[in-house]
Short mmCIF file of C-alpha atoms and ligand atoms in Angstrom, two decimals:
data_model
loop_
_atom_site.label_atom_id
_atom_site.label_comp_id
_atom_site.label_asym_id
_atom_site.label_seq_id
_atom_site.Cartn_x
_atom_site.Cartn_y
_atom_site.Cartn_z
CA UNK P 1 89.47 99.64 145.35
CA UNK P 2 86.45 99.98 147.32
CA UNK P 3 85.62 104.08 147.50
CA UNK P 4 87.46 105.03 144.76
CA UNK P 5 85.91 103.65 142.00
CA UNK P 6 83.13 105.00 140.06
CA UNK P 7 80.26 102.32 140.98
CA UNK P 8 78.06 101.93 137.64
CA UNK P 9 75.05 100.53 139.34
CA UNK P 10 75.25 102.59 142.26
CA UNK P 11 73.32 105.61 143.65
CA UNK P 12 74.12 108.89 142.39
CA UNK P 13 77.17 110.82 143.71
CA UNK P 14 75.92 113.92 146.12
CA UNK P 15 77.58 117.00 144.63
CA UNK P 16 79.32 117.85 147.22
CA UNK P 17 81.51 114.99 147.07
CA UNK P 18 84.51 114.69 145.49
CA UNK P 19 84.49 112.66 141.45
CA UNK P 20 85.57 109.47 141.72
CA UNK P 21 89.15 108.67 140.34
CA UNK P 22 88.36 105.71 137.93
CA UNK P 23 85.69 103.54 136.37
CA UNK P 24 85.89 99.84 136.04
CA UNK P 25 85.27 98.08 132.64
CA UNK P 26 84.35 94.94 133.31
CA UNK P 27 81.29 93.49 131.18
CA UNK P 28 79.21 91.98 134.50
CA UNK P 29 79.13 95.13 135.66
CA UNK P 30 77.02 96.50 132.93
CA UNK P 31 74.56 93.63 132.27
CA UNK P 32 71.27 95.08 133.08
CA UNK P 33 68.41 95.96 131.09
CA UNK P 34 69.17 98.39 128.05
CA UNK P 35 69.02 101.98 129.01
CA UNK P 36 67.04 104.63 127.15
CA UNK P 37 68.26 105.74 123.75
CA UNK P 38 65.84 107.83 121.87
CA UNK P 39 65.06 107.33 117.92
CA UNK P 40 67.70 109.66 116.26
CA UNK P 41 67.05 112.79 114.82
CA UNK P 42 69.12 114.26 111.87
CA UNK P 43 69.31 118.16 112.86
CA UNK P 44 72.15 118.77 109.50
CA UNK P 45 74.05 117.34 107.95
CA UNK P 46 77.61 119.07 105.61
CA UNK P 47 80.15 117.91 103.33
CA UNK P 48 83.83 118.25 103.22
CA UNK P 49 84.98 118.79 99.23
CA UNK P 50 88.15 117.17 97.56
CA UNK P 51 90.43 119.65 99.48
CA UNK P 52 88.49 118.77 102.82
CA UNK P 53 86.63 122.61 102.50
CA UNK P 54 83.80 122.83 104.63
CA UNK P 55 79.79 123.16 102.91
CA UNK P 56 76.67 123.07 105.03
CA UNK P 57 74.88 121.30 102.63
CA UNK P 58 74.65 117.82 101.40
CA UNK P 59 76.37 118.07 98.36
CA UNK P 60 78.55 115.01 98.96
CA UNK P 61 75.83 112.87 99.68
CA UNK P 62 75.75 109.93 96.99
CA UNK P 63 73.20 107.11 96.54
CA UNK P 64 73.15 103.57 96.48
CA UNK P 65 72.98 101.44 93.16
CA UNK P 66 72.48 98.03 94.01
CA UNK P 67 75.04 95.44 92.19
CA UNK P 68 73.98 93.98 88.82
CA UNK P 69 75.08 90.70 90.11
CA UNK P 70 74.89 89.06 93.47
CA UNK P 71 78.82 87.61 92.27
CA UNK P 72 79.62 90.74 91.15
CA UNK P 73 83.72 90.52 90.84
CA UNK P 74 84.44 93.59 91.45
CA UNK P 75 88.08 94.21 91.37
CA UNK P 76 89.04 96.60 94.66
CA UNK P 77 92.63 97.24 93.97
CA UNK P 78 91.91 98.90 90.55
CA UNK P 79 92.88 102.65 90.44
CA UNK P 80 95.32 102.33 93.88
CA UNK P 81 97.99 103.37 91.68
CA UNK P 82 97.14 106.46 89.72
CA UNK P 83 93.69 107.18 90.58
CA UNK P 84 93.54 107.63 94.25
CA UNK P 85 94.18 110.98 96.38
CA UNK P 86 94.71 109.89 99.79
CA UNK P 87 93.49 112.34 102.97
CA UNK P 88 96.79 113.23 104.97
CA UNK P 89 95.86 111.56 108.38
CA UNK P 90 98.82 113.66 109.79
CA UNK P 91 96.32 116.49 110.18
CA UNK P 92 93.98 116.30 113.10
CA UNK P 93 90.90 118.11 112.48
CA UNK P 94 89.40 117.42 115.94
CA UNK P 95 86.35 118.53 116.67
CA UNK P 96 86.65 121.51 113.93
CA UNK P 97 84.07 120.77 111.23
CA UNK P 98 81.25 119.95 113.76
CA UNK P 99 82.37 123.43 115.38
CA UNK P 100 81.51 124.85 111.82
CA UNK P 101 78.68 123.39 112.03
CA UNK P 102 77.34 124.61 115.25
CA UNK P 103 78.23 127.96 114.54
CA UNK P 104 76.26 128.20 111.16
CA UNK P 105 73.10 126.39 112.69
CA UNK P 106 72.74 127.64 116.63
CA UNK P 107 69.56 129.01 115.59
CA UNK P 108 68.14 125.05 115.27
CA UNK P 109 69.93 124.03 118.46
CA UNK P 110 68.50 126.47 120.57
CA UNK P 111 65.13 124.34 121.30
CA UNK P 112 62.54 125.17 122.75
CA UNK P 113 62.72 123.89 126.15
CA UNK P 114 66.35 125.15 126.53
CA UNK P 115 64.96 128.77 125.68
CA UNK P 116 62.10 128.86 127.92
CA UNK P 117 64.30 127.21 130.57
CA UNK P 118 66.92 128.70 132.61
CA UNK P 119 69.31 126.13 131.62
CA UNK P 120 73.06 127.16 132.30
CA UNK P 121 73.63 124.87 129.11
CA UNK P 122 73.70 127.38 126.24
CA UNK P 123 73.56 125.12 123.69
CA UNK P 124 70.95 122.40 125.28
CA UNK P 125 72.85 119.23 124.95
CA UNK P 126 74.91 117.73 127.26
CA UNK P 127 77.97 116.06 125.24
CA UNK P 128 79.35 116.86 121.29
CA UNK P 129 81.59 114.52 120.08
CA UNK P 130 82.37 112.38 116.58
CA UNK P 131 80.28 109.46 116.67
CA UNK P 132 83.28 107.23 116.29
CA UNK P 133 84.27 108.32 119.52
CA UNK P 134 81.16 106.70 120.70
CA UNK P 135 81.79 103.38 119.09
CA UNK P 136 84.55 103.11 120.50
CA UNK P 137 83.32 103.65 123.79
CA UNK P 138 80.67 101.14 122.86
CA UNK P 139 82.75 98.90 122.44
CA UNK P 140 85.16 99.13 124.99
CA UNK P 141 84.14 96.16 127.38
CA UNK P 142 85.17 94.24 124.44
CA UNK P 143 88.42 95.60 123.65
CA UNK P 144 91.47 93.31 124.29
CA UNK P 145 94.13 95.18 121.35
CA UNK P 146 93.65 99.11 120.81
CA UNK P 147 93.54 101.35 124.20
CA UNK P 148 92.05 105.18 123.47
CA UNK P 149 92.60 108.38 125.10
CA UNK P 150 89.36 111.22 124.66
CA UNK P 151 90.40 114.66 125.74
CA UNK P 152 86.88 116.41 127.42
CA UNK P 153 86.35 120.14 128.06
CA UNK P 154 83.40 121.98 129.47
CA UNK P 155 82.39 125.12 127.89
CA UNK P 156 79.01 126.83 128.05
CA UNK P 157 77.78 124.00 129.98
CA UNK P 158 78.31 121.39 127.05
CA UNK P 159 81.09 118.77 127.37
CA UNK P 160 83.07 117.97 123.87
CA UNK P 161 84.81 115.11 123.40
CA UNK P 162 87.76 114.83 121.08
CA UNK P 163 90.27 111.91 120.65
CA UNK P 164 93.69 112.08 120.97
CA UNK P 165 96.14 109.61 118.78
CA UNK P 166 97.65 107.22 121.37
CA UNK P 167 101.51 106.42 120.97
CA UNK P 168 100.54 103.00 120.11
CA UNK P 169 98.40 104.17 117.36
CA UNK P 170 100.76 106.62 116.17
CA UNK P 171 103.44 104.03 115.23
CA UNK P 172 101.00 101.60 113.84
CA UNK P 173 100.09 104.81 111.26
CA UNK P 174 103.41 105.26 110.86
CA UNK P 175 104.83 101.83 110.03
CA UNK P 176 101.74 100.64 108.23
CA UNK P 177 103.07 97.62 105.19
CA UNK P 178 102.20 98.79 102.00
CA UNK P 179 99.49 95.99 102.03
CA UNK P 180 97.96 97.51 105.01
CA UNK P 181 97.92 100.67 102.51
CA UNK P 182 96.24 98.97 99.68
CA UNK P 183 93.62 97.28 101.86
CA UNK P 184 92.62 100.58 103.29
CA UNK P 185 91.66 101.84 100.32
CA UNK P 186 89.67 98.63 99.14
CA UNK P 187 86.63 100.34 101.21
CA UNK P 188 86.14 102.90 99.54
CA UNK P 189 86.80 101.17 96.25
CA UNK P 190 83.79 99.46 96.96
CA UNK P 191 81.64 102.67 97.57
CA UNK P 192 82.56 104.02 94.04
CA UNK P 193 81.59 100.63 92.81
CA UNK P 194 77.92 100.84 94.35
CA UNK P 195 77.57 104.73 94.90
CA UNK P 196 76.59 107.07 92.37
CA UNK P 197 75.56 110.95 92.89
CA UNK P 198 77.64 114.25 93.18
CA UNK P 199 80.77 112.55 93.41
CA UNK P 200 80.99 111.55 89.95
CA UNK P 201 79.85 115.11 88.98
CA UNK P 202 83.24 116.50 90.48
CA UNK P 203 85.66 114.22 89.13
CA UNK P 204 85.02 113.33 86.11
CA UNK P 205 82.10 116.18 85.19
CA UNK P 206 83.94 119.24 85.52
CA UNK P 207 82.13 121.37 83.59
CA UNK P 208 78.89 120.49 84.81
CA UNK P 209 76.36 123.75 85.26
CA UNK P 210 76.59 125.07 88.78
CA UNK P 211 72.88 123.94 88.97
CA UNK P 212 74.06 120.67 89.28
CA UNK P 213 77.24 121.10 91.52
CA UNK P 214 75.32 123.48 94.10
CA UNK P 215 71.90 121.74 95.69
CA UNK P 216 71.19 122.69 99.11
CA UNK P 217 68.98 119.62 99.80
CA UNK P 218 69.19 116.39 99.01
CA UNK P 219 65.81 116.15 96.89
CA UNK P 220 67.24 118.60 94.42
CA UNK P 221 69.83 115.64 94.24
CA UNK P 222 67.80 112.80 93.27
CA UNK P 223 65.79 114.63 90.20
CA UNK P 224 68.99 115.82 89.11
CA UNK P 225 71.24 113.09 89.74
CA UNK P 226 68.72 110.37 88.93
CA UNK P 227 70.41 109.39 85.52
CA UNK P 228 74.06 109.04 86.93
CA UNK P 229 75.67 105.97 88.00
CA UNK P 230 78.20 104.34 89.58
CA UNK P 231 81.91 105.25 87.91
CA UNK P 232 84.48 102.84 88.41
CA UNK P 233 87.45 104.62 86.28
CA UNK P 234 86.99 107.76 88.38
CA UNK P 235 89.32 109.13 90.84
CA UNK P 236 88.94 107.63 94.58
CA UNK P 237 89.20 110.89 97.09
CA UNK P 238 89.05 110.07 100.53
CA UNK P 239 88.70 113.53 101.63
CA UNK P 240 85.78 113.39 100.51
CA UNK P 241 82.61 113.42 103.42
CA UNK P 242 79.30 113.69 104.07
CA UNK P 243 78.56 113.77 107.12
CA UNK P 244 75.31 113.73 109.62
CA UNK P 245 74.68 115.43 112.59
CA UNK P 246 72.36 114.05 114.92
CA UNK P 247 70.68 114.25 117.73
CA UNK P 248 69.78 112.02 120.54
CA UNK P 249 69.90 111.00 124.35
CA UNK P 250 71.34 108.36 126.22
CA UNK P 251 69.60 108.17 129.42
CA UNK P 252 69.99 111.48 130.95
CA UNK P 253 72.08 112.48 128.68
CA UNK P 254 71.54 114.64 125.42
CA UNK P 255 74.13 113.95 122.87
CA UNK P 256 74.85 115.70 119.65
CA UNK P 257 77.40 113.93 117.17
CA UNK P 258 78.22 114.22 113.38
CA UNK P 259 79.58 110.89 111.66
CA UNK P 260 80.27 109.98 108.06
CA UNK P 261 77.52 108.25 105.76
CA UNK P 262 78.67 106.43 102.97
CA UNK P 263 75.39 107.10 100.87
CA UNK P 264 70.95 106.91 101.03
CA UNK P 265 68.32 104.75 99.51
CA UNK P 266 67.99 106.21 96.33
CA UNK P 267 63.55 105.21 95.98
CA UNK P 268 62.30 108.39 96.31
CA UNK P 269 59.74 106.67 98.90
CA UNK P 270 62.53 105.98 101.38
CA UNK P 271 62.02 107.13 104.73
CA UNK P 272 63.80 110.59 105.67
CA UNK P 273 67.21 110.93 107.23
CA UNK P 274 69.03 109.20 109.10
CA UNK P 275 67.06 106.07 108.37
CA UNK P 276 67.34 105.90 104.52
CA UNK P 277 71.42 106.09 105.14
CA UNK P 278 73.06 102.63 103.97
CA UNK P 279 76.86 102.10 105.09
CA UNK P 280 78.91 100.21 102.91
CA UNK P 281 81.46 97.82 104.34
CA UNK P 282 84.35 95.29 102.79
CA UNK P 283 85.24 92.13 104.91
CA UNK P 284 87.26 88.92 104.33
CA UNK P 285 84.72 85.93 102.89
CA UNK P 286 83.56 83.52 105.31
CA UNK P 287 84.68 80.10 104.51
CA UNK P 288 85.36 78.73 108.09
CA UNK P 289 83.17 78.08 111.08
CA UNK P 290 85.98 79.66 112.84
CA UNK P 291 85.73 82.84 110.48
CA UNK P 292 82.34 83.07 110.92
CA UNK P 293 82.37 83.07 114.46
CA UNK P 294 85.10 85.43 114.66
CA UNK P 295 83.12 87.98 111.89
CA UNK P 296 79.77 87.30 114.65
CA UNK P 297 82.50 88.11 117.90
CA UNK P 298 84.48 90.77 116.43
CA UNK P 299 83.62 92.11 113.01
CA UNK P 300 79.53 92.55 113.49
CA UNK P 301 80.40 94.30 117.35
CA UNK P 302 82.06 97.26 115.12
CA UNK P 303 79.57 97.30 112.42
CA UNK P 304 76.61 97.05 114.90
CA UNK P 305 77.88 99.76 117.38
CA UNK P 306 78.50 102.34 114.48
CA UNK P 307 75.64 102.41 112.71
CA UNK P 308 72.81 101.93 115.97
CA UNK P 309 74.41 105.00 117.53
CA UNK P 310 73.01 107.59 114.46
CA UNK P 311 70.26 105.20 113.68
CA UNK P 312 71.38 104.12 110.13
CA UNK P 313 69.39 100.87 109.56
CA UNK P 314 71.40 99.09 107.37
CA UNK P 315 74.77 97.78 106.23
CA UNK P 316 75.57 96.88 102.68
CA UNK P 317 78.31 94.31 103.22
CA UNK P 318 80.84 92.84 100.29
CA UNK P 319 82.93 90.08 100.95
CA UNK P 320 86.21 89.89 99.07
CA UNK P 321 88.89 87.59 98.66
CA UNK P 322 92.35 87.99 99.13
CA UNK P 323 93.39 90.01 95.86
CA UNK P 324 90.63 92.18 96.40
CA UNK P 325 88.19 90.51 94.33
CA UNK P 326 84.88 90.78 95.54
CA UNK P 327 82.63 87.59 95.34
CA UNK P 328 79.21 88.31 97.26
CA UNK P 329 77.54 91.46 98.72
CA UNK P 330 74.88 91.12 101.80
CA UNK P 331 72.53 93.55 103.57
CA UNK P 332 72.32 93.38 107.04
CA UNK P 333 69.56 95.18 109.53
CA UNK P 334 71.18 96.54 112.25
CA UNK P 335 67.76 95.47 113.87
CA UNK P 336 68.59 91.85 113.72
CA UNK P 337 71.92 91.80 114.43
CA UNK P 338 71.37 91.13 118.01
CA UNK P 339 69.30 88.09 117.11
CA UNK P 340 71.83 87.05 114.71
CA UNK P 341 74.69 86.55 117.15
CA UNK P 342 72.05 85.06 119.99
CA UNK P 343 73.55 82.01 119.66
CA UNK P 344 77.35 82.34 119.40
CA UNK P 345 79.41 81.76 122.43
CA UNK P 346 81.42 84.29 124.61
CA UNK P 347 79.39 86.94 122.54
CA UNK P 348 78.61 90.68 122.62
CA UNK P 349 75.79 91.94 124.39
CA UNK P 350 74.58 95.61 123.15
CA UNK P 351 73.02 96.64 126.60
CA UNK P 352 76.53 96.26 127.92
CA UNK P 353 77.84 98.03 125.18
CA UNK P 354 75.43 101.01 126.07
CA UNK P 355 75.41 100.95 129.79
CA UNK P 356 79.11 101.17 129.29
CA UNK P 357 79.09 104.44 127.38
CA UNK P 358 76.35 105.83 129.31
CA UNK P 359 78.27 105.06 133.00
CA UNK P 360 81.56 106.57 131.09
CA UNK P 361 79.56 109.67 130.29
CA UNK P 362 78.19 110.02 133.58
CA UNK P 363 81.56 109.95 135.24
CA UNK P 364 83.08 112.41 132.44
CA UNK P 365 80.33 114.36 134.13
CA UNK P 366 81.28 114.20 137.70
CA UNK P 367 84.74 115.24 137.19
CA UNK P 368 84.75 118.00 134.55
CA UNK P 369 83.16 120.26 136.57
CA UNK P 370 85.39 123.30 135.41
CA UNK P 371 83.68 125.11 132.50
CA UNK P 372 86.79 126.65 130.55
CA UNK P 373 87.91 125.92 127.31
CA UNK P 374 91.37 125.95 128.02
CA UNK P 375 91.20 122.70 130.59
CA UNK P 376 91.65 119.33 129.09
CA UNK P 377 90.64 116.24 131.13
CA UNK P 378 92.34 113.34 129.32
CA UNK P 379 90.63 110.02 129.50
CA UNK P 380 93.06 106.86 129.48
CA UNK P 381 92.03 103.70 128.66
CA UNK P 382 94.04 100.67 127.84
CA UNK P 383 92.63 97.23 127.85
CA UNK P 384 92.49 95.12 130.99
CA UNK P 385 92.66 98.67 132.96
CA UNK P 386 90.12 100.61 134.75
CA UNK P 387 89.65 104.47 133.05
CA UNK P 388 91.64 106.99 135.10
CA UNK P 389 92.18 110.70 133.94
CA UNK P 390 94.69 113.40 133.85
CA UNK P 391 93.83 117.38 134.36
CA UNK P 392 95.81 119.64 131.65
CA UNK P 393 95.77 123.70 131.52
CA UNK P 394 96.68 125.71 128.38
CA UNK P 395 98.66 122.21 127.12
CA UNK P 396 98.89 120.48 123.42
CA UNK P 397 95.15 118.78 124.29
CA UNK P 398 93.08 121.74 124.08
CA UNK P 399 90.96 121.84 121.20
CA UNK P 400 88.51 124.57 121.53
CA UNK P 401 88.67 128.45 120.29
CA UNK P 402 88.97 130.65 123.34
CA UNK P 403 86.88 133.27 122.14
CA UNK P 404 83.71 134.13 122.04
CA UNK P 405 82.48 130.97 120.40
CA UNK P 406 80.31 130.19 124.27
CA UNK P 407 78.60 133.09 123.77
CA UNK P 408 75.11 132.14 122.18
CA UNK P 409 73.68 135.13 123.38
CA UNK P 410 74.64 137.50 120.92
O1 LIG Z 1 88.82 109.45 114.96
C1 LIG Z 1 87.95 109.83 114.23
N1 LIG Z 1 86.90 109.06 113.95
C2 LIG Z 1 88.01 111.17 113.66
C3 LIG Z 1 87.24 111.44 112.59
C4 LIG Z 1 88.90 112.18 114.24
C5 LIG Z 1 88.77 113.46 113.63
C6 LIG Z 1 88.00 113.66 112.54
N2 LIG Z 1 87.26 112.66 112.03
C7 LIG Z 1 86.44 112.92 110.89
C8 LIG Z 1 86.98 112.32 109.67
O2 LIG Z 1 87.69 113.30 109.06
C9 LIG Z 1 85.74 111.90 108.88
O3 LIG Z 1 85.36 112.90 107.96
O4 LIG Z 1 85.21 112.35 111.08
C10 LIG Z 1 84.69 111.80 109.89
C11 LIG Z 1 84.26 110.39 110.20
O5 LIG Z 1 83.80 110.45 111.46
P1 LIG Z 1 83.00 109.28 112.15
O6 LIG Z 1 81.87 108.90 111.30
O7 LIG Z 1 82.77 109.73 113.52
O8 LIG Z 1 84.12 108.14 112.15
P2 LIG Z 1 83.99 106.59 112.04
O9 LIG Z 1 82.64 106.09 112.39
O10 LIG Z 1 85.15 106.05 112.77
O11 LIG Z 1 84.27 106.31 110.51
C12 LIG Z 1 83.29 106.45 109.51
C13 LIG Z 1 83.95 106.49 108.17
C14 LIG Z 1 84.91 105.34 107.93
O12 LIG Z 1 84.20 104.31 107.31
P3 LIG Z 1 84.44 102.77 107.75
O13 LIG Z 1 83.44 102.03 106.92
O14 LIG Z 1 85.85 102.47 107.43
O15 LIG Z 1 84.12 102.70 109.21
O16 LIG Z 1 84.71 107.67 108.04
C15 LIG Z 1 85.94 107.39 107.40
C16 LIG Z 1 85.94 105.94 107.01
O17 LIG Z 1 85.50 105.85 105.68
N3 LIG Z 1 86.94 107.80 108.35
C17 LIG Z 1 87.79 108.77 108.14
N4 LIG Z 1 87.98 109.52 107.09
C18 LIG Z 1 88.95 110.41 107.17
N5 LIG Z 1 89.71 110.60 108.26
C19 LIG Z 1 88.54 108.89 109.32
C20 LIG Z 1 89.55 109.85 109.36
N6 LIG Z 1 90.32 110.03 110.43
N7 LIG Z 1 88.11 108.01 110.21
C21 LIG Z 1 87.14 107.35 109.60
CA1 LIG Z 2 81.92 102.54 105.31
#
């Protein structure tokens, strides 16, 4: 398709002509050296309560307390039935609570060098989006199973990303077995295992003082909150969320995204956010070479690609077996995954990952050109296809307010 695809390693398209129509996916293309991606920075963070309300404030953040045991038999399908209120993942919230949260901090975004510029870019970054939305970008090359669709809309200069549900993964939601139901909750059964902090307070410490159900920082938290612990025979609420929002830049391009942390370092000498965030993970035990190297292909590609993009260093990892039971927990540094999967054949590689996501940004660029919150461009992907795009005015994708909400001159 010579002209009408979107060349990755090619020169720069002259604004005057018109975006190119697709962009390839293949892995060789994006094997080059790893492109710039600046340290992090947490610029917020906010929590979403039992009822998913909105707080900008940490109050759902929770700490880690490490296992007694490294066997520590935890049982992950205790409480499915009776003490677990599941989040209705009918609703899409889009982009909404990160829109909250622009709206109640503009006064941080508005940087320095975007004031005493004449940027057209009102809020000075370039793309705000989930950072799940990112994995999945990251891993794309990868992807032989689960296509994705990510509607994009300029406004004030910024481009937001949102997903939209693809048909495929609308019936998989809706015909999931009811052991597909049970193992989704194992996950966060093992965060109330090893997490303690203001989630216990709200379930099962209802009366607690509003002193200790109201911190607006997170080391009002740990004085507080030191004594608590881990509470098994609570109630498991996925609606539950704290999330971060950072900020970063991928090349040329400044990003601002908001993803879920599961909980922080609880040593008071831990470094500052995001990189005293652990993420807590459940996976099968390993008891195959052919496991293992399937955990190293598949498994570790998620992990990795979630927790590099908002700089969280670590993952807190138990291995279960197949009732649930778990029977060892591991750390690993995102920093050494890329050493630890050196050696496995037809492997990952993250600089493909990111040249990926940075070349699919870069064409999102080139064709939403429009600034206008009520024009969707919908990005298609399926695997073993190029990305193409579809143009949509005043449809079901937009996503945005059409207000005033540009308007950071006020
Ligand atoms: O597609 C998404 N990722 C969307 C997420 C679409 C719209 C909203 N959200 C919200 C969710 O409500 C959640 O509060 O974003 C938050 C999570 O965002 P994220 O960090 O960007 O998502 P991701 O990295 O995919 O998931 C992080 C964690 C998951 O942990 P595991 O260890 O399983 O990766 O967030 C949870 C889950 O615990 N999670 C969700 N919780 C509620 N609703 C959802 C969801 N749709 N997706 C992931
Ligand atoms: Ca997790």
């Amino acid at each position: 398709r010579p002209g009408q695809n979107h060349h990755p390693a090619g020169p720069s398209t002259p604004p005057s002509s018109p975006p190119t129509q697709s962009l390839s996916v293949q892995r060789q293309l994006y094997e080059r050296d790893f492109p710039l991606y600046k340290q992090p920075v947490e610029v917020g963070h906010f929590s979403l309560d039992s009822e998913r309300r909105f707080f900008n404030d940490a109050r759902q953040l929770r700490y880690y307390v490490e296992p007694e045991k490294s066997c520590p038999n935890f049982d992950l399908r205790d409480g499915y039935r009776g003490r677990f209120v599941k989040r209705d993942d009918r609703v899409k919230e889009k982009l909404d609570h990160i829109l909250r949260w622009i709206l109640a901090n503009r006064s941080k975004l508005q940087s320095k060098d975007t004031a005493a510029s004449s940027s057209p870019c009102a809020l000075g970054v370039d793309i705000v989006t989930w950072r799940g939305h990112l994995t999945k970008l990251l891993t794309t090359p990868y992807e032989t199973r689960e296509g994705w669709l990510l509607a994009v809309t300029r406004m004030g200069g910024t481009l937001y990303i949102s997903e939209v549900e693809t048909e495929a993964a609308r019936r998989d939601r809706e015909n999931r077995t009811e052991r597909h139901e049970e193992m989704m909750y194992w996950g966060y059964k093992f965060e109330q295992y090893t997490c303690a902090g203001p989630r216990v307070c709200n379930t099962t410490k209802q009366g607690a003082p509003p002193s200790k159900r109201h911190h607006e920082d997170q080391g009002a938290l740990q004085t507080d909150d030191a004594q608590s612990l881990p509470d098994p025979g609570g109630v498991v609420n996925t609606n539950e969320a704290f999330c971060t929002v950072v900020q970063t830049r991928l090349a040329e391009h400044r990003l601002l995204f908001s993803g879920e942390v599961d909980c922080r370092d609880k040593d008071p000498k831990a470094p500052s956010p995001p990189a005293n965030y652990i993420e807590m993970k459940t996976s099968l035990e390993i008891s195959t070479p052919k496991q293992r190297s399937n955990f190293y292909r598949f498994k570790l590609l998620k992990w990795w690609a979630q927790s590099f993009l908002p700089g969280v260093p670590r993952i807190v990892a138990g291995f279960r077996d197949h009732d649930g039971v778990v029977v060892s927990v591991e750390t690993y540094h995102i920093s050494k995954i890329s050493q630890l999967i050196k050696n496995e054949t037809n492997c990952w590689k993250p600089t493909v990952c990111m040249n990926f996501c940075c070349e699919f940004l870069s064409f999102v660029k080139s064709v939403v050109t429009e600034d206008n919150p009520r024009v969707v461009h919908l990005f298609s992907w399926d695997p073993h296809r190029d990305v193409t795009y579809s143009i949509h005015s005043d449809s079901q994708y937009s996503f945005l307010p059409d207000c005033e909400f540009h308007r950071y001159d006020d």
